[in-house]
Amino acid sequence: MAVMDRLVTSQIVAQHIESVMHHSVSARTIRHRLQQSGQYARHPLLGLPLMQNHRRVRRQWCDERRMWVVEWNEVVFTEESRICLQHHDGQIRVRRHSGERMLNSSVMCRHTGPAPGIMVWGGIGYHSRTPLVCIAGTLNSQRYISEVLESVVLPYLQGLTTAIFQLDNA
């Protein structure tokens, strides 16, 4: 059961065994047997499904910068992250063998629908970082320009002698 369904918990397996075989087995025993076979409960890798075009563009970007050494000191990376205030999936585990982290069966897609939360934005460079910007509500292009680009990014970049501003595909 745990081999076929990587998200099944040891408690559910124990309940299933008891209902089918009318024999009690503890969840701890189930966990130990699974660990002996090399399956450990791990947090799943969370990620958004990438389309073929996204993969191609990312690969092309990396290939063009493959020989960079000193140039990376001038790059400023930025990222925004949404913190969901309603759902928390931190307790979900997936059973997998060592080296199976990137298998489709070990990856869970993140929730991307509307839910109450807060957006945070920040940027880092080799020798510095931007202030962290908290953005409540929906972030649209006008708010992004006024609250992030004009008020944080431009002053930050003006303080650097040289910089390459790396923005994701947002």
PDB file of C-alpha atoms in Angstrom:
ATOM      1  CA  MET A   1       0.000   0.000   0.000  1.00  0.00           C
ATOM      2  CA  ALA A   2       2.780   2.456   0.946  1.00  0.00           C
ATOM      3  CA  VAL A   3       4.769   1.404  -2.121  1.00  0.00           C
ATOM      4  CA  MET A   4       1.878   2.197  -4.462  1.00  0.00           C
ATOM      5  CA  ASP A   5       0.681   5.379  -2.737  1.00  0.00           C
ATOM      6  CA  ARG A   6       3.620   7.501  -1.584  1.00  0.00           C
ATOM      7  CA  LEU A   7       1.367   9.861   0.387  1.00  0.00           C
ATOM      8  CA  VAL A   8      -0.224   7.201   2.593  1.00  0.00           C
ATOM      9  CA  THR A   9       0.656   7.523   6.268  1.00  0.00           C
ATOM     10  CA  SER A  10       1.844   4.690   8.463  1.00  0.00           C
ATOM     11  CA  GLN A  11      -1.306   5.125  10.573  1.00  0.00           C
ATOM     12  CA  ILE A  12      -3.532   4.540   7.540  1.00  0.00           C
ATOM     13  CA  VAL A  13      -1.512   1.447   6.598  1.00  0.00           C
ATOM     14  CA  ALA A  14      -1.895   0.124  10.165  1.00  0.00           C
ATOM     15  CA  GLN A  15      -5.666   0.749  10.067  1.00  0.00           C
ATOM     16  CA  HIS A  16      -5.904  -0.968   6.681  1.00  0.00           C
ATOM     17  CA  ILE A  17      -4.037  -4.049   7.934  1.00  0.00           C
ATOM     18  CA  GLU A  18      -6.284  -4.229  10.970  1.00  0.00           C
ATOM     19  CA  SER A  19      -9.471  -3.938   8.892  1.00  0.00           C
ATOM     20  CA  VAL A  20      -8.378  -6.559   6.337  1.00  0.00           C
ATOM     21  CA  MET A  21      -6.478  -9.064   8.484  1.00  0.00           C
ATOM     22  CA  HIS A  22      -8.130  -8.369  11.848  1.00  0.00           C
ATOM     23  CA  HIS A  23      -4.662  -8.115  13.325  1.00  0.00           C
ATOM     24  CA  SER A  24      -3.312  -5.054  15.112  1.00  0.00           C
ATOM     25  CA  VAL A  25      -0.001  -3.575  13.938  1.00  0.00           C
ATOM     26  CA  SER A  26       1.334  -0.303  15.276  1.00  0.00           C
ATOM     27  CA  ALA A  27       2.097   2.635  13.003  1.00  0.00           C
ATOM     28  CA  ARG A  28       5.609   2.643  14.454  1.00  0.00           C
ATOM     29  CA  THR A  29       6.155  -0.945  13.276  1.00  0.00           C
ATOM     30  CA  ILE A  30       4.956   0.047   9.803  1.00  0.00           C
ATOM     31  CA  ARG A  31       7.423   2.977   9.761  1.00  0.00           C
ATOM     32  CA  HIS A  32      10.281   0.719  10.858  1.00  0.00           C
ATOM     33  CA  ARG A  33       9.500  -1.869   8.166  1.00  0.00           C
ATOM     34  CA  LEU A  34       9.312   0.818   5.487  1.00  0.00           C
ATOM     35  CA  GLN A  35      12.619   2.302   6.670  1.00  0.00           C
ATOM     36  CA  GLN A  36      14.225  -1.137   6.537  1.00  0.00           C
ATOM     37  CA  SER A  37      13.178  -1.345   2.888  1.00  0.00           C
ATOM     38  CA  GLY A  38      14.737   2.079   2.245  1.00  0.00           C
ATOM     39  CA  GLN A  39      11.586   4.213   2.238  1.00  0.00           C
ATOM     40  CA  TYR A  40      11.618   7.245   4.482  1.00  0.00           C
ATOM     41  CA  ALA A  41       8.909   9.841   5.040  1.00  0.00           C
ATOM     42  CA  ARG A  42      10.220  13.128   3.658  1.00  0.00           C
ATOM     43  CA  HIS A  43       8.755  16.513   2.855  1.00  0.00           C
ATOM     44  CA  PRO A  44       7.835  16.482  -0.841  1.00  0.00           C
ATOM     45  CA  LEU A  45       9.577  18.799  -3.244  1.00  0.00           C
ATOM     46  CA  LEU A  46       7.128  21.616  -3.943  1.00  0.00           C
ATOM     47  CA  GLY A  47       7.134  23.219  -7.323  1.00  0.00           C
ATOM     48  CA  LEU A  48       5.031  24.667 -10.074  1.00  0.00           C
ATOM     49  CA  PRO A  49       4.654  22.523 -13.165  1.00  0.00           C
ATOM     50  CA  LEU A  50       6.868  23.960 -15.927  1.00  0.00           C
ATOM     51  CA  MET A  51       5.822  23.892 -19.543  1.00  0.00           C
ATOM     52  CA  GLN A  52       8.312  22.795 -22.192  1.00  0.00           C
ATOM     53  CA  ASN A  53       8.800  26.418 -23.290  1.00  0.00           C
ATOM     54  CA  HIS A  54       9.664  27.485 -19.712  1.00  0.00           C
ATOM     55  CA  ARG A  55      12.284  24.744 -19.499  1.00  0.00           C
ATOM     56  CA  ARG A  56      13.757  25.746 -22.862  1.00  0.00           C
ATOM     57  CA  VAL A  57      13.993  29.451 -21.941  1.00  0.00           C
ATOM     58  CA  ARG A  58      15.583  28.691 -18.556  1.00  0.00           C
ATOM     59  CA  ARG A  59      18.110  26.347 -20.133  1.00  0.00           C
ATOM     60  CA  GLN A  60      18.976  28.942 -22.774  1.00  0.00           C
ATOM     61  CA  TRP A  61      19.481  31.608 -20.082  1.00  0.00           C
ATOM     62  CA  CYS A  62      21.851  29.311 -18.179  1.00  0.00           C
ATOM     63  CA  ASP A  63      23.775  28.296 -21.301  1.00  0.00           C
ATOM     64  CA  GLU A  64      24.393  31.948 -22.205  1.00  0.00           C
ATOM     65  CA  ARG A  65      25.955  32.576 -18.772  1.00  0.00           C
ATOM     66  CA  ARG A  66      27.838  29.320 -18.380  1.00  0.00           C
ATOM     67  CA  MET A  67      31.295  30.927 -18.545  1.00  0.00           C
ATOM     68  CA  TRP A  68      30.576  33.785 -16.133  1.00  0.00           C
ATOM     69  CA  VAL A  69      32.851  34.061 -13.113  1.00  0.00           C
ATOM     70  CA  VAL A  70      33.318  37.668 -11.978  1.00  0.00           C
ATOM     71  CA  GLU A  71      30.104  38.789 -13.673  1.00  0.00           C
ATOM     72  CA  TRP A  72      28.025  36.990 -11.023  1.00  0.00           C
ATOM     73  CA  ASN A  73      29.277  39.545  -8.462  1.00  0.00           C
ATOM     74  CA  GLU A  74      27.299  42.217 -10.307  1.00  0.00           C
ATOM     75  CA  VAL A  75      23.983  40.341 -10.555  1.00  0.00           C
ATOM     76  CA  VAL A  76      21.088  41.336  -8.312  1.00  0.00           C
ATOM     77  CA  PHE A  77      18.514  38.553  -7.991  1.00  0.00           C
ATOM     78  CA  THR A  78      14.984  39.391  -6.910  1.00  0.00           C
ATOM     79  CA  GLU A  79      12.147  37.161  -5.868  1.00  0.00           C
ATOM     80  CA  GLU A  80       8.704  37.488  -4.449  1.00  0.00           C
ATOM     81  CA  SER A  81       7.052  34.892  -2.278  1.00  0.00           C
ATOM     82  CA  ARG A  82       3.468  34.600  -1.231  1.00  0.00           C
ATOM     83  CA  ILE A  83       2.771  33.412   2.294  1.00  0.00           C
ATOM     84  CA  CYS A  84      -0.628  31.783   2.523  1.00  0.00           C
ATOM     85  CA  LEU A  85      -2.437  32.512   5.769  1.00  0.00           C
ATOM     86  CA  GLN A  86      -5.169  29.908   5.363  1.00  0.00           C
ATOM     87  CA  HIS A  87      -3.619  26.584   4.347  1.00  0.00           C
ATOM     88  CA  HIS A  88      -0.526  24.905   5.729  1.00  0.00           C
ATOM     89  CA  ASP A  89       0.686  21.650   4.256  1.00  0.00           C
ATOM     90  CA  GLY A  90       3.853  21.377   6.354  1.00  0.00           C
ATOM     91  CA  GLN A  91       2.825  17.998   7.787  1.00  0.00           C
ATOM     92  CA  ILE A  92       2.517  16.205   4.432  1.00  0.00           C
ATOM     93  CA  ARG A  93       5.168  13.585   3.825  1.00  0.00           C
ATOM     94  CA  VAL A  94       5.953  11.463   0.797  1.00  0.00           C
ATOM     95  CA  ARG A  95       7.651   8.066   0.986  1.00  0.00           C
ATOM     96  CA  ARG A  96      10.641   7.705  -1.271  1.00  0.00           C
ATOM     97  CA  HIS A  97      13.978   6.020  -1.619  1.00  0.00           C
ATOM     98  CA  SER A  98      17.230   7.954  -1.513  1.00  0.00           C
ATOM     99  CA  GLY A  99      17.782   9.740  -4.830  1.00  0.00           C
ATOM    100  CA  GLU A 100      14.099   9.864  -5.778  1.00  0.00           C
ATOM    101  CA  ARG A 101      13.465  13.488  -4.776  1.00  0.00           C
ATOM    102  CA  MET A 102      12.952  14.698  -8.345  1.00  0.00           C
ATOM    103  CA  LEU A 103      10.672  11.869  -9.488  1.00  0.00           C
ATOM    104  CA  ASN A 104       7.167  13.008 -10.458  1.00  0.00           C
ATOM    105  CA  SER A 105       5.711  10.731  -7.786  1.00  0.00           C
ATOM    106  CA  SER A 106       7.731  12.601  -5.117  1.00  0.00           C
ATOM    107  CA  VAL A 107       6.807  16.126  -6.235  1.00  0.00           C
ATOM    108  CA  MET A 108       3.642  17.912  -5.099  1.00  0.00           C
ATOM    109  CA  CYS A 109       2.310  20.913  -6.983  1.00  0.00           C
ATOM    110  CA  ARG A 110       1.832  24.032  -4.916  1.00  0.00           C
ATOM    111  CA  HIS A 111      -1.535  25.667  -4.478  1.00  0.00           C
ATOM    112  CA  THR A 112      -1.705  28.777  -6.664  1.00  0.00           C
ATOM    113  CA  GLY A 113      -5.336  29.814  -6.321  1.00  0.00           C
ATOM    114  CA  PRO A 114      -6.687  32.806  -4.423  1.00  0.00           C
ATOM    115  CA  ALA A 115      -6.377  32.521  -0.643  1.00  0.00           C
ATOM    116  CA  PRO A 116      -5.737  35.075   2.093  1.00  0.00           C
ATOM    117  CA  GLY A 117      -2.058  35.849   2.421  1.00  0.00           C
ATOM    118  CA  ILE A 118       0.726  38.356   2.156  1.00  0.00           C
ATOM    119  CA  MET A 119       3.360  38.845  -0.527  1.00  0.00           C
ATOM    120  CA  VAL A 120       6.973  39.617   0.342  1.00  0.00           C
ATOM    121  CA  TRP A 121       9.589  40.813  -2.136  1.00  0.00           C
ATOM    122  CA  GLY A 122      13.343  41.092  -1.783  1.00  0.00           C
ATOM    123  CA  GLY A 123      16.575  41.178  -3.714  1.00  0.00           C
ATOM    124  CA  ILE A 124      20.154  40.070  -3.060  1.00  0.00           C
ATOM    125  CA  GLY A 125      23.468  40.854  -4.663  1.00  0.00           C
ATOM    126  CA  TYR A 126      26.956  39.568  -3.980  1.00  0.00           C
ATOM    127  CA  HIS A 127      27.749  42.318  -1.447  1.00  0.00           C
ATOM    128  CA  SER A 128      24.334  43.716  -0.516  1.00  0.00           C
ATOM    129  CA  ARG A 129      20.601  43.183  -0.270  1.00  0.00           C
ATOM    130  CA  THR A 130      17.431  45.209  -0.702  1.00  0.00           C
ATOM    131  CA  PRO A 131      15.005  45.900   2.100  1.00  0.00           C
ATOM    132  CA  LEU A 132      12.243  43.312   2.421  1.00  0.00           C
ATOM    133  CA  VAL A 133       8.970  44.685   1.051  1.00  0.00           C
ATOM    134  CA  CYS A 134       5.659  43.382   2.455  1.00  0.00           C
ATOM    135  CA  ILE A 135       2.750  43.753   0.051  1.00  0.00           C
ATOM    136  CA  ALA A 136      -0.728  43.122   1.424  1.00  0.00           C
ATOM    137  CA  GLY A 137      -3.565  42.348  -0.973  1.00  0.00           C
ATOM    138  CA  THR A 138      -3.331  41.764  -4.699  1.00  0.00           C
ATOM    139  CA  LEU A 139      -0.149  42.865  -6.449  1.00  0.00           C
ATOM    140  CA  ASN A 140      -0.834  44.281  -9.901  1.00  0.00           C
ATOM    141  CA  SER A 141       1.528  45.986 -12.332  1.00  0.00           C
ATOM    142  CA  GLN A 142       0.828  49.519 -11.046  1.00  0.00           C
ATOM    143  CA  ARG A 143       1.451  48.541  -7.421  1.00  0.00           C
ATOM    144  CA  TYR A 144       4.597  46.637  -8.439  1.00  0.00           C
ATOM    145  CA  ILE A 145       5.952  49.690 -10.249  1.00  0.00           C
ATOM    146  CA  SER A 146       5.164  52.142  -7.447  1.00  0.00           C
ATOM    147  CA  GLU A 147       5.783  50.035  -4.317  1.00  0.00           C
ATOM    148  CA  VAL A 148       8.718  47.941  -5.526  1.00  0.00           C
ATOM    149  CA  LEU A 149      10.475  49.247  -8.636  1.00  0.00           C
ATOM    150  CA  GLU A 150      10.305  53.011  -8.029  1.00  0.00           C
ATOM    151  CA  SER A 151      10.565  53.053  -4.246  1.00  0.00           C
ATOM    152  CA  VAL A 152      13.053  50.199  -3.637  1.00  0.00           C
ATOM    153  CA  VAL A 153      14.783  48.920  -6.783  1.00  0.00           C
ATOM    154  CA  LEU A 154      15.803  52.235  -8.383  1.00  0.00           C
ATOM    155  CA  PRO A 155      17.345  53.701  -5.200  1.00  0.00           C
ATOM    156  CA  TYR A 156      19.086  50.382  -4.502  1.00  0.00           C
ATOM    157  CA  LEU A 157      20.571  50.124  -8.003  1.00  0.00           C
ATOM    158  CA  GLN A 158      21.698  53.763  -7.950  1.00  0.00           C
ATOM    159  CA  GLY A 159      23.813  52.913  -4.899  1.00  0.00           C
ATOM    160  CA  LEU A 160      25.731  50.261  -6.859  1.00  0.00           C
ATOM    161  CA  THR A 161      28.531  51.090  -9.282  1.00  0.00           C
ATOM    162  CA  THR A 162      27.585  48.315 -11.714  1.00  0.00           C
ATOM    163  CA  ALA A 163      24.662  45.954 -11.543  1.00  0.00           C
ATOM    164  CA  ILE A 164      22.771  43.471 -13.667  1.00  0.00           C
ATOM    165  CA  PHE A 165      19.153  43.411 -12.513  1.00  0.00           C
ATOM    166  CA  GLN A 166      17.789  39.867 -12.833  1.00  0.00           C
ATOM    167  CA  LEU A 167      14.023  39.687 -12.768  1.00  0.00           C
ATOM    168  CA  ASP A 168      12.156  36.402 -13.015  1.00  0.00           C
ATOM    169  CA  ASN A 169       9.513  35.758 -15.686  1.00  0.00           C
ATOM    170  CA  ALA A 170       6.784  37.619 -13.759  1.00  0.00           C
TER     171      ALA A 170
END
